[in-house]
């Protein structure tokens, strides 16, 4: 399964929280090649963000993680925090949804971008400022010198999200994880940020895990899409096929309900339940918590993989 | 007044923000006919929320007038606004913060019926329990939910609770401010179907504010596009969507994320 070229190989990732071991992610497996872009869709609580945080090694201490997360063939699970911190923000970085909370309000944005650089590269050559301005310029911020000296509150939402992007890209990472990066933005700003993201990912040849609840947005960024439901991957397929011929009934429902453009105004919109009833969802969840759950999960994924491929 | 339920004339709203003055609304006029479904779209800061606050009498314009069913709203003290409070109900974006977490669903939904201002507008013999059962059925909430608290419900269910509360005093106008933006795609369609059904079955006048042109196109027959405190385009939903007249509307339409290759 693990090819030597794989950038990231996640196998049977299971994440449980707290003493009651509430399962948020269940036996999730996926791989990512260098430069590949994988979209993750699913409703809130489906495990998208927890999966991303597990890869970044950013889960809270009450998280119990099993399975395997390999980065360029090397296991990340169980590695000391010190070593993970060296990877984070350097080889892999993350862009969060809310640009106002992801930035320190008391610090000029240029310094925040530079900090990410200096932390990993040092500033012996005094190149941090130049690199910062270069990155702010690369993410399409006009007058990057002036923006670098601004505080977050002096910038618009779109500008702040570009700063976050600059921070994530400043060290030329191999993987950028984007968690709903444009959800808080206006549509016209969103369109520009998405275009920019595409440009910089291409220029840097960085791989991307792109999480969003907006299927159309995911279809624009990702070549591959993975669908999560109740902590599991129910389907993975190339984006064009997943959206034109979804395999799993839940995916069929998600795609149908997202296509507002295909329903004449005022007419009844298709819902997920039209394709995948609450009963069948409850059934498959019950199967999960049964003693033979592990075997069942393997079968299920295989089965849907075939449906997706046909 | 010929077929006119709401009228706004030359509304201006200036907010003083420290030394800065922000013109949130500049010379906005519009009318809404009974049974009309008006969508107001625009980006953040365009003035769409300010406009509906003025239409609902929740805020007062700096200049300009608002009439409801021939009665002027502007300039009246709150105690005289009972007619408006009963007839115009609102549903907000975030069903996590718009429902009081300490109240049971039954009390949340019947709260408008207990309001002093609204009560005087309703028949004296309104049976709260009966009305509660009616509106809960209308929004497809099982009766046993009545004794529970908001935190026990999903986003879609909470939005149904908020809609049930809005329907309780039998309003003429329902104003929904981004009613589905905080919801998962998987439940968005259900809430939109519910709104469509309710508007049709009760002959409600609907005003929907949204940043999402697709949502507004689906729910409304008329669209007003706002930018920087002004209405820059106003027409039938079909015209605005299929044949936009202003550059800004075209920009908004072009920015809607579309399925790549779909």
XYZ file of N, CA, C and O in Angstrom, chain A residues 42-45 48 185-191 194 213-217 219-220 240 243 250 254-255 257-273 278, chain B residues 37 42-45 48 96 181-190 192-193 196-197 211-212 214-215 217-220 237 241 248 251-252 254-262:
344
model
N -18.368 16.897 4.179
C -19.165 16.201 5.181
C -19.770 17.241 6.101
O -19.297 18.366 6.159
N -20.828 16.886 6.808
C -21.487 17.864 7.666
C -20.695 18.086 8.947
O -19.737 17.356 9.228
N -21.095 19.092 9.736
C -20.353 19.346 10.970
C -20.489 18.137 11.883
O -21.542 17.522 11.969
N -19.387 17.801 12.543
C -19.385 16.625 13.399
C -19.030 15.341 12.669
O -19.004 14.268 13.267
N -14.142 15.766 9.921
C -13.206 16.400 8.983
C -12.078 17.128 9.717
O -10.900 16.887 9.476
N -15.807 34.556 4.506
C -15.581 35.673 3.582
C -16.787 35.919 2.679
O -17.563 35.020 2.390
N -16.907 37.166 2.189
C -17.916 37.482 1.190
C -17.617 36.731 -0.097
O -16.459 36.423 -0.383
N -18.652 36.487 -0.914
C -18.449 35.675 -2.127
C -17.407 36.236 -3.084
O -16.612 35.488 -3.642
N -17.394 37.566 -3.267
C -16.435 38.113 -4.223
C -15.013 37.963 -3.686
O -14.072 37.681 -4.428
N -14.856 38.119 -2.368
C -13.541 37.945 -1.747
C -13.152 36.472 -1.786
O -12.012 36.113 -2.074
N -14.138 35.615 -1.515
C -13.900 34.173 -1.553
C -13.354 33.753 -2.912
O -12.384 32.986 -3.005
N -13.978 34.256 -3.977
C -13.549 33.894 -5.324
C -12.079 34.262 -5.531
O -11.302 33.479 -6.082
N -9.731 31.969 -3.389
C -9.632 30.617 -3.961
C -8.705 30.600 -5.176
O -7.895 29.692 -5.347
N -17.547 22.640 3.773
C -18.896 22.102 3.670
C -19.491 22.503 2.326
O -20.545 22.036 1.942
N -18.794 23.405 1.604
C -19.312 23.909 0.334
C -18.767 23.057 -0.816
O -17.599 23.150 -1.182
N -19.628 22.239 -1.365
C -19.187 21.264 -2.374
C -18.647 21.931 -3.628
O -17.691 21.453 -4.237
N -19.268 23.044 -4.017
C -18.816 23.727 -5.231
C -17.399 24.264 -5.032
O -16.546 24.163 -5.920
N -17.132 24.814 -3.854
C -15.800 25.333 -3.549
C -14.775 24.193 -3.600
O -13.713 24.316 -4.207
N -14.989 21.473 -5.254
C -14.821 20.996 -6.639
C -13.842 21.870 -7.414
O -13.206 21.418 -8.349
N -13.728 23.129 -7.003
C -12.822 24.027 -7.711
C -11.368 23.830 -7.307
O -10.462 24.050 -8.100
N -14.502 15.268 -10.348
C -15.530 15.354 -11.395
C -16.492 14.176 -11.328
O -17.687 14.321 -11.502
N -18.861 14.311 -8.132
C -19.970 15.254 -8.224
C -20.939 14.924 -9.353
O -22.099 15.292 -9.295
N -25.388 8.526 0.624
C -25.237 9.776 1.375
C -24.616 10.846 0.481
O -25.055 12.004 0.483
N -26.014 14.487 -0.627
C -25.256 15.728 -0.423
C -25.134 16.514 -1.723
O -25.347 17.723 -1.767
N -24.797 15.798 -2.792
C -24.605 16.458 -4.086
C -25.937 17.016 -4.586
O -26.018 18.167 -5.016
N -28.555 17.932 -2.892
C -29.059 19.030 -2.081
C -28.224 20.298 -2.276
O -28.680 21.408 -2.024
N -26.991 20.132 -2.743
C -26.127 21.302 -2.956
C -26.396 21.962 -4.303
O -26.014 23.103 -4.517
N -27.068 21.239 -5.216
C -27.266 21.795 -6.556
C -28.534 22.643 -6.617
O -29.493 22.304 -7.306
N -28.512 23.783 -5.911
C -29.647 24.708 -5.971
C -29.876 25.161 -7.406
O -30.992 25.462 -7.811
N -28.801 25.186 -8.181
C -28.900 25.702 -9.547
C -29.698 24.781 -10.468
O -30.130 25.196 -11.532
N -29.909 23.530 -10.053
C -30.612 22.599 -10.930
C -32.110 22.521 -10.626
O -32.849 21.814 -11.306
N -32.557 23.226 -9.562
C -33.959 23.146 -9.178
C -34.653 24.465 -9.534
O -34.165 25.529 -9.152
N -35.755 24.413 -10.260
C -36.463 25.657 -10.582
C -36.875 26.375 -9.296
O -37.288 25.717 -8.332
N -36.760 27.716 -9.253
C -37.096 28.477 -8.050
C -38.458 28.090 -7.497
O -39.406 27.909 -8.252
N -38.518 27.959 -6.175
C -39.786 27.693 -5.523
C -40.155 26.224 -5.438
O -40.993 25.832 -4.646
N -39.533 25.388 -6.276
C -39.867 23.972 -6.202
C -39.131 23.286 -5.063
O -38.120 23.777 -4.588
N -39.657 22.133 -4.666
C -39.069 21.425 -3.535
C -37.631 21.024 -3.855
O -37.353 20.470 -4.915
N -36.723 21.313 -2.897
C -35.325 20.929 -3.070
C -35.135 19.493 -2.587
O -35.741 19.093 -1.596
N -34.308 18.726 -3.279
C -34.020 17.386 -2.773
C -33.263 17.487 -1.448
O -32.496 18.426 -1.239
N -33.488 16.548 -0.539
C -32.769 16.544 0.730
C -31.936 15.271 0.812
O -32.143 14.339 0.041
N -31.012 15.262 1.767
C -30.160 14.079 1.935
C -31.020 12.850 2.244
O -30.757 11.751 1.757
N -32.099 13.059 3.038
C -32.953 11.930 3.436
C -33.638 11.266 2.236
O -34.032 10.109 2.308
N -32.546 8.497 7.640
C -32.028 8.488 9.009
C -31.924 7.050 9.524
O -31.025 6.721 10.271
N -42.449 38.068 -2.011
C -41.288 37.436 -1.385
C -40.057 38.185 -1.865
O -39.607 37.996 -2.989
N -26.451 41.174 -0.686
C -25.342 42.114 -0.634
C -24.275 41.525 0.240
O -24.503 40.535 0.940
N -23.091 42.116 0.206
C -21.987 41.588 0.994
C -21.999 42.222 2.378
O -22.808 43.104 2.654
N -21.096 41.782 3.251
C -21.097 42.343 4.598
C -20.842 43.841 4.516
O -20.024 44.297 3.722
N -21.577 44.595 5.309
C -21.420 46.040 5.306
C -22.233 46.741 4.230
O -22.147 47.949 4.077
N -27.758 45.644 4.384
C -28.974 44.839 4.305
C -29.578 44.565 5.681
O -30.795 44.644 5.840
N -27.901 29.095 17.280
C -27.221 28.784 18.535
C -27.326 29.947 19.505
O -27.404 29.767 20.693
N -27.613 30.300 6.493
C -26.150 30.399 6.330
C -25.381 29.640 7.381
O -24.256 29.228 7.129
N -25.951 29.469 8.569
C -25.195 28.788 9.618
C -25.474 27.287 9.622
O -24.955 26.559 10.451
N -26.288 26.832 8.672
C -26.687 25.422 8.689
C -25.831 24.587 7.743
O -25.323 25.078 6.746
N -25.707 23.307 8.060
C -25.033 22.371 7.161
C -25.799 22.266 5.856
O -27.021 22.362 5.841
N -25.065 22.006 4.778
C -25.724 21.820 3.480
C -26.791 20.743 3.588
O -27.838 20.811 2.952
N -26.526 19.730 4.410
C -27.438 18.598 4.494
C -28.794 18.982 5.087
O -29.775 18.287 4.855
N -28.884 20.069 5.858
C -30.182 20.465 6.409
C -30.707 21.754 5.787
O -31.864 22.109 5.960
N -29.841 22.440 5.030
C -30.247 23.702 4.408
C -31.499 23.523 3.548
O -32.448 24.296 3.644
N -31.506 22.467 2.730
C -32.633 22.246 1.821
C -33.933 22.035 2.595
O -34.985 22.525 2.195
N -33.846 21.325 3.723
C -35.055 21.078 4.514
C -35.650 22.383 5.021
O -36.857 22.585 4.967
N -35.173 25.389 3.787
C -35.675 26.177 2.660
C -37.017 25.641 2.173
O -37.926 26.414 1.864
N -37.160 24.318 2.119
C -38.449 23.733 1.737
C -39.540 24.136 2.718
O -40.656 24.459 2.329
N -40.553 27.755 2.149
C -41.389 27.827 0.937
C -42.815 27.344 1.211
O -43.780 27.995 0.812
N -42.921 26.205 1.897
C -44.250 25.651 2.194
C -45.067 26.588 3.068
O -46.253 26.809 2.824
N -26.454 36.684 1.870
C -25.315 36.980 1.014
C -25.326 36.030 -0.176
O -24.557 36.188 -1.104
N -26.221 35.025 -0.124
C -26.207 33.956 -1.109
C -27.322 34.150 -2.138
O -28.497 33.928 -1.857
N -28.132 32.417 -4.627
C -28.844 31.196 -4.992
C -29.990 30.923 -4.020
O -31.067 30.492 -4.422
N -29.735 31.185 -2.735
C -30.767 30.975 -1.719
C -31.939 31.927 -1.963
O -33.106 31.542 -1.967
N -32.710 33.492 -4.741
C -33.384 33.200 -6.004
C -34.407 32.081 -5.812
O -35.472 32.079 -6.406
N -34.055 31.141 -4.944
C -34.957 30.019 -4.755
C -36.190 30.381 -3.927
O -37.271 29.847 -4.130
N -36.013 31.293 -2.960
C -37.107 31.597 -2.034
C -37.942 32.796 -2.442
O -39.049 32.966 -1.951
N -37.409 33.650 -3.324
C -38.051 34.950 -3.519
C -38.512 35.205 -4.944
O -38.000 34.610 -5.886
N -36.910 38.338 -9.512
C -35.794 37.427 -9.256
C -35.222 36.920 -10.573
O -34.010 36.834 -10.760
N -31.392 37.710 -11.760
C -30.514 36.549 -11.863
C -30.086 36.265 -13.304
O -28.921 35.982 -13.573
N -22.243 45.597 -10.583
C -22.041 44.967 -9.281
C -22.794 43.641 -9.188
O -22.261 42.650 -8.689
N -20.921 41.073 -11.007
C -19.764 40.618 -10.227
C -20.196 39.598 -9.175
O -19.564 38.563 -8.995
N -21.302 39.913 -8.475
C -21.807 38.999 -7.440
C -22.153 37.646 -8.043
O -21.818 36.594 -7.500
N -21.045 36.328 -10.802
C -19.860 35.633 -11.310
C -19.074 34.989 -10.172
O -18.347 34.013 -10.378
N -19.225 35.532 -8.955
C -18.437 35.040 -7.825
C -19.061 33.814 -7.154
O -18.438 33.184 -6.312
N -20.292 33.478 -7.509
C -20.930 32.303 -6.905
C -20.105 31.067 -7.252
O -19.825 30.817 -8.417
N -19.669 30.310 -6.236
C -18.861 29.120 -6.538
C -19.682 28.128 -7.364
O -20.812 27.820 -7.012
N -19.145 27.706 -8.464
C -19.858 26.740 -9.311
C -19.108 25.429 -9.334
O -17.910 25.384 -9.081
N -19.814 24.376 -9.667
C -19.167 23.075 -9.749
C -18.237 23.053 -10.940
O -18.670 23.276 -12.062
N -16.966 22.812 -10.669
C -15.991 22.749 -11.749
C -16.363 21.595 -12.666
O -16.553 20.466 -12.218
N -16.523 21.900 -13.928
C -16.825 20.864 -14.907
C -18.238 20.320 -14.799
O -18.611 19.416 -15.517
N -19.076 20.877 -13.861
C -20.428 20.360 -13.719
C -21.422 21.245 -14.424
O -22.582 21.114 -14.232
